[in-house]
């Protein structure tokens, strides 16, 4: 049987792992695809760099620097986009589909931003656009929500969707924030620009792709509340330990009578919550729906080999010609703010250890009727008259109202402290 010939755009953390996996499992891949898979071309930004590709990689590809030339090659059946970014991949994916080729990608950013255009184009041309690896890497969550659960509304989704952030929050128990980020980069988990991870934007891209399938409509990411993990410190982790809470960056979807709340926020979870014990770069998604109650999927959410597993599974689907369902586009359901639901919040302010400061903080909170349930200010014996953390547990309050109260802190305090506030999800 004729080989299925692919062009690989990108030979970095994921692309490198894909060629290793294709070489190591070529017999199994051919059996499962019904024909051999060949890597006929590899495209990188800098072809002069020294690279090693497994000697037994089927296809014996050339490594070049011109993506367009590879996409236009009439001998190529599919392109596998593993370069990252948004604008160049948008053009490559467009061109590949117009040229009658299937596309496999791990790139959530391009699909979260240009999904309407690219999914519609694939549908129009009858081509397949596979993207399982783009959300939660090794976890086949897109297959599950498209085909593995009964049709009908999933009322709630709660997800740890960024391996780098989960890894960093775990490392914060021992390392500084900067050291934790470095360690995630060295492990090949972080995006080329790690601010995409830390700022919550990468999680928002993935949440938008999940919600598009679950809600059956487009989800513009600019409509989502997106918060990251910048500014969190070991003080916050310690508060969690003291109260049996785990600190996680969560993507949330909550259907309510008024639309669907969607957003990404750092949250404390009680230790009994199904996602509280998810460690390292694991991702996990909790789905809740009337027909099946609740369901959790968990696995490696970042890293070369875990992601390569899903990419190769998509290549095999493409080679077999498995049908895909195109996610809906066009209409937009009403998106609301998950911060509008009242919950208890943890609040930390680094303030000068001076008389009257506590009263000024309490005054700002009282101005919006934010109730204080508990408060502590650890004594700072080593740095008398320096800066101390004030840690406050509020009564249930909307995040929006708490933020308004914090905006009423006087100018002096605003210039000194950047409050950290974290929702405590039940
Ligand atoms: P990476 O290590 O930075 O590798 C990117 C590769 O693409 C490099 O080989 C680079 O070439 C090539 N490239 C970049 N821009 C190019 C251009 N304009 N033309 C040709 N080649 C270009 O990135 P990665 O971590 O493998 O991630 C790749 C994609 O997978 C991204 O969309 C990312 O979001 C997604 N993803 C990553 C992970 C993960 O854990 N890393 C997990 C899931 C999904 P050079 O080698 O010459 O620089
Ligand atoms: N940088 C991403 C993460 C890679 O850490 O989750 C997987 O999409």
Coordinates of N, CA, C and O in Angstrom, one line a residue, residues 108 134-137 139 141 157-166 191 197 200-211 224 248-253 262-264 275 278 281-286 297 300-302:
X108 N -2.5 25.4 19.9 CA -3.8 25.9 20.4 C -3.9 27.4 20.1 O -5.0 27.9 19.9
X134 N -3.2 19.8 21.0 CA -3.1 21.2 21.4 C -3.7 21.4 22.7 O -3.4 22.4 23.3
X135 N -4.6 20.5 23.2 CA -5.2 20.7 24.5 C -4.8 19.5 25.4 O -5.1 18.4 25.1
X136 N -4.1 19.8 26.5 CA -3.8 18.8 27.6 C -2.9 17.7 27.0 O -3.0 16.6 27.5
X137 N -2.0 18.0 26.0 CA -1.0 17.1 25.5 C -1.4 15.7 25.4 O -2.0 15.3 24.4
X139 N -3.5 13.9 27.1 CA -4.8 13.5 27.5 C -5.8 13.6 26.3 O -5.9 14.7 25.7
X141 N -8.6 14.5 25.4 CA -9.8 15.2 25.9 C -10.7 15.6 24.8 O -11.9 15.5 24.9
X157 N -17.2 22.6 33.5 CA -15.8 22.0 33.2 C -14.9 22.8 34.1 O -14.9 24.0 34.3
X158 N -14.0 22.0 34.8 CA -12.9 22.7 35.6 C -11.6 22.0 35.2 O -11.6 20.8 35.2
X159 N -10.7 22.8 34.8 CA -9.5 22.2 34.2 C -8.2 22.8 34.6 O -8.1 24.0 34.8
X160 N -7.2 21.9 34.9 CA -5.8 22.4 35.0 C -5.3 22.2 33.6 O -5.1 21.0 33.2
X161 N -5.1 23.3 32.9 CA -4.8 23.2 31.5 C -3.4 23.6 31.1 O -3.1 23.6 29.9
X162 N -2.6 24.0 32.0 CA -1.3 24.4 31.7 C -0.3 23.7 32.6 O -0.2 23.9 33.8
X163 N 0.5 22.8 31.9 CA 1.5 22.0 32.7 C 2.6 22.8 33.3 O 3.0 22.6 34.4
X164 N 3.0 23.9 32.6 CA 4.1 24.7 33.1 C 3.6 25.4 34.5 O 4.4 25.4 35.4
X165 N 2.4 25.9 34.5 CA 1.9 26.6 35.7 C 1.8 25.6 36.8 O 2.1 25.9 38.0
X166 N 1.2 24.4 36.5 CA 1.0 23.5 37.6 C 2.4 23.0 38.2 O 2.6 22.9 39.4
X191 N 6.1 27.3 26.8 CA 6.1 27.9 25.4 C 7.4 28.6 25.1 O 8.1 29.0 26.1
X197 N 2.3 31.1 29.2 CA 1.9 30.2 30.2 C 1.5 30.9 31.5 O 0.4 30.7 32.0
X200 N -1.6 33.0 32.0 CA -2.9 32.4 31.8 C -3.5 32.3 30.4 O -4.5 31.7 30.1
X201 N -2.7 32.9 29.5 CA -3.3 33.0 28.1 C -3.3 31.6 27.4 O -4.2 31.3 26.7
X202 N -2.2 30.8 27.7 CA -2.2 29.5 27.1 C -3.4 28.7 27.6 O -4.0 28.0 26.8
X203 N -3.7 28.8 28.9 CA -4.9 28.1 29.4 C -6.1 28.6 28.8 O -7.1 27.8 28.5
X204 N -6.2 29.9 28.5 CA -7.4 30.5 27.9 C -7.6 30.0 26.5 O -8.7 29.7 26.1
X205 N -6.5 29.8 25.8 CA -6.6 29.3 24.4 C -7.2 27.9 24.5 O -8.1 27.5 23.7
X206 N -6.7 27.1 25.4 CA -7.2 25.7 25.5 C -8.6 25.7 26.0 O -9.5 24.9 25.5
X207 N -9.0 26.5 27.0 CA -10.4 26.6 27.4 C -11.3 27.0 26.3 O -12.4 26.4 26.1
X208 N -10.9 27.9 25.5 CA -11.7 28.3 24.3 C -12.0 27.2 23.4 O -13.1 27.0 22.8
X209 N -10.9 26.4 23.1 CA -11.1 25.2 22.2 C -12.0 24.2 22.8 O -12.9 23.6 22.1
X210 N -11.9 23.9 24.1 CA -12.8 23.0 24.8 C -14.3 23.5 24.8 O -15.2 22.8 24.4
X211 N -14.4 24.8 25.1 CA -15.8 25.4 25.2 C -16.4 25.5 23.9 O -17.6 25.3 23.7
X224 N -13.0 36.5 27.7 CA -12.8 35.7 28.9 C -12.0 36.5 30.0 O -11.1 37.2 29.6
X248 N -4.1 26.1 42.5 CA -4.1 25.7 41.1 C -4.5 26.8 40.2 O -5.3 27.6 40.6
X249 N -4.0 26.8 39.0 CA -4.5 27.7 37.9 C -5.6 26.9 37.2 O -5.3 25.9 36.6
X250 N -6.8 27.4 37.3 CA -8.0 26.7 36.7 C -8.6 27.4 35.6 O -8.8 28.6 35.6
X251 N -9.0 26.6 34.5 CA -9.9 27.1 33.5 C -11.2 26.6 33.9 O -11.4 25.5 34.3
X252 N -12.2 27.5 33.8 CA -13.6 27.2 34.3 C -14.6 27.5 33.3 O -14.6 28.5 32.7
X253 N -15.6 26.6 33.1 CA -16.8 26.8 32.3 C -18.0 26.4 33.2 O -18.0 25.3 33.7
X262 N -17.0 31.8 31.8 CA -15.8 31.2 31.3 C -14.6 32.1 31.7 O -14.7 33.3 31.6
X263 N -13.6 31.4 32.2 CA -12.4 32.2 32.6 C -11.3 31.3 33.1 O -11.5 30.2 33.4
X264 N -10.2 32.0 33.3 CA -9.0 31.3 33.9 C -8.5 32.1 35.1 O -8.3 33.4 35.0
X275 N -9.3 17.6 41.7 CA -8.1 18.2 41.0 C -7.0 18.6 42.0 O -5.9 19.1 41.6
X278 N -3.5 17.0 41.8 CA -2.8 16.9 40.4 C -1.4 17.6 40.6 O -1.4 18.8 40.9
X281 N 3.6 18.4 35.9 CA 3.1 19.0 34.6 C 1.8 18.3 34.2 O 1.4 18.5 33.1
X282 N 1.2 17.6 35.1 CA 0.0 16.9 34.7 C -1.1 18.0 34.5 O -1.1 19.0 35.1
X283 N -2.0 17.7 33.5 CA -3.2 18.4 33.3 C -4.4 17.5 33.8 O -4.2 16.3 33.8
X284 N -5.5 18.1 34.1 CA -6.7 17.3 34.5 C -7.9 18.1 34.1 O -7.9 19.3 34.3
X285 N -8.9 17.4 33.7 CA -10.2 18.1 33.3 C -11.3 17.3 34.0 O -11.5 16.1 33.9
X286 N -12.1 18.1 34.8 CA -13.3 17.5 35.5 C -14.5 18.0 34.7 O -14.7 19.2 34.6
X297 N -10.4 13.4 33.6 CA -9.3 12.8 32.8 C -8.0 13.5 33.2 O -8.0 14.8 33.3
X300 N -0.2 13.7 31.4 CA 0.9 14.6 31.2 C 0.3 15.7 30.2 O -0.1 15.4 29.1
X301 N 0.5 17.0 30.7 CA -0.1 18.1 29.9 C 0.9 18.9 29.1 O 0.6 19.9 28.5
X302 N 2.2 18.5 29.2 CA 3.2 19.2 28.4 C 4.4 18.3 28.4 O 4.5 17.3 29.0

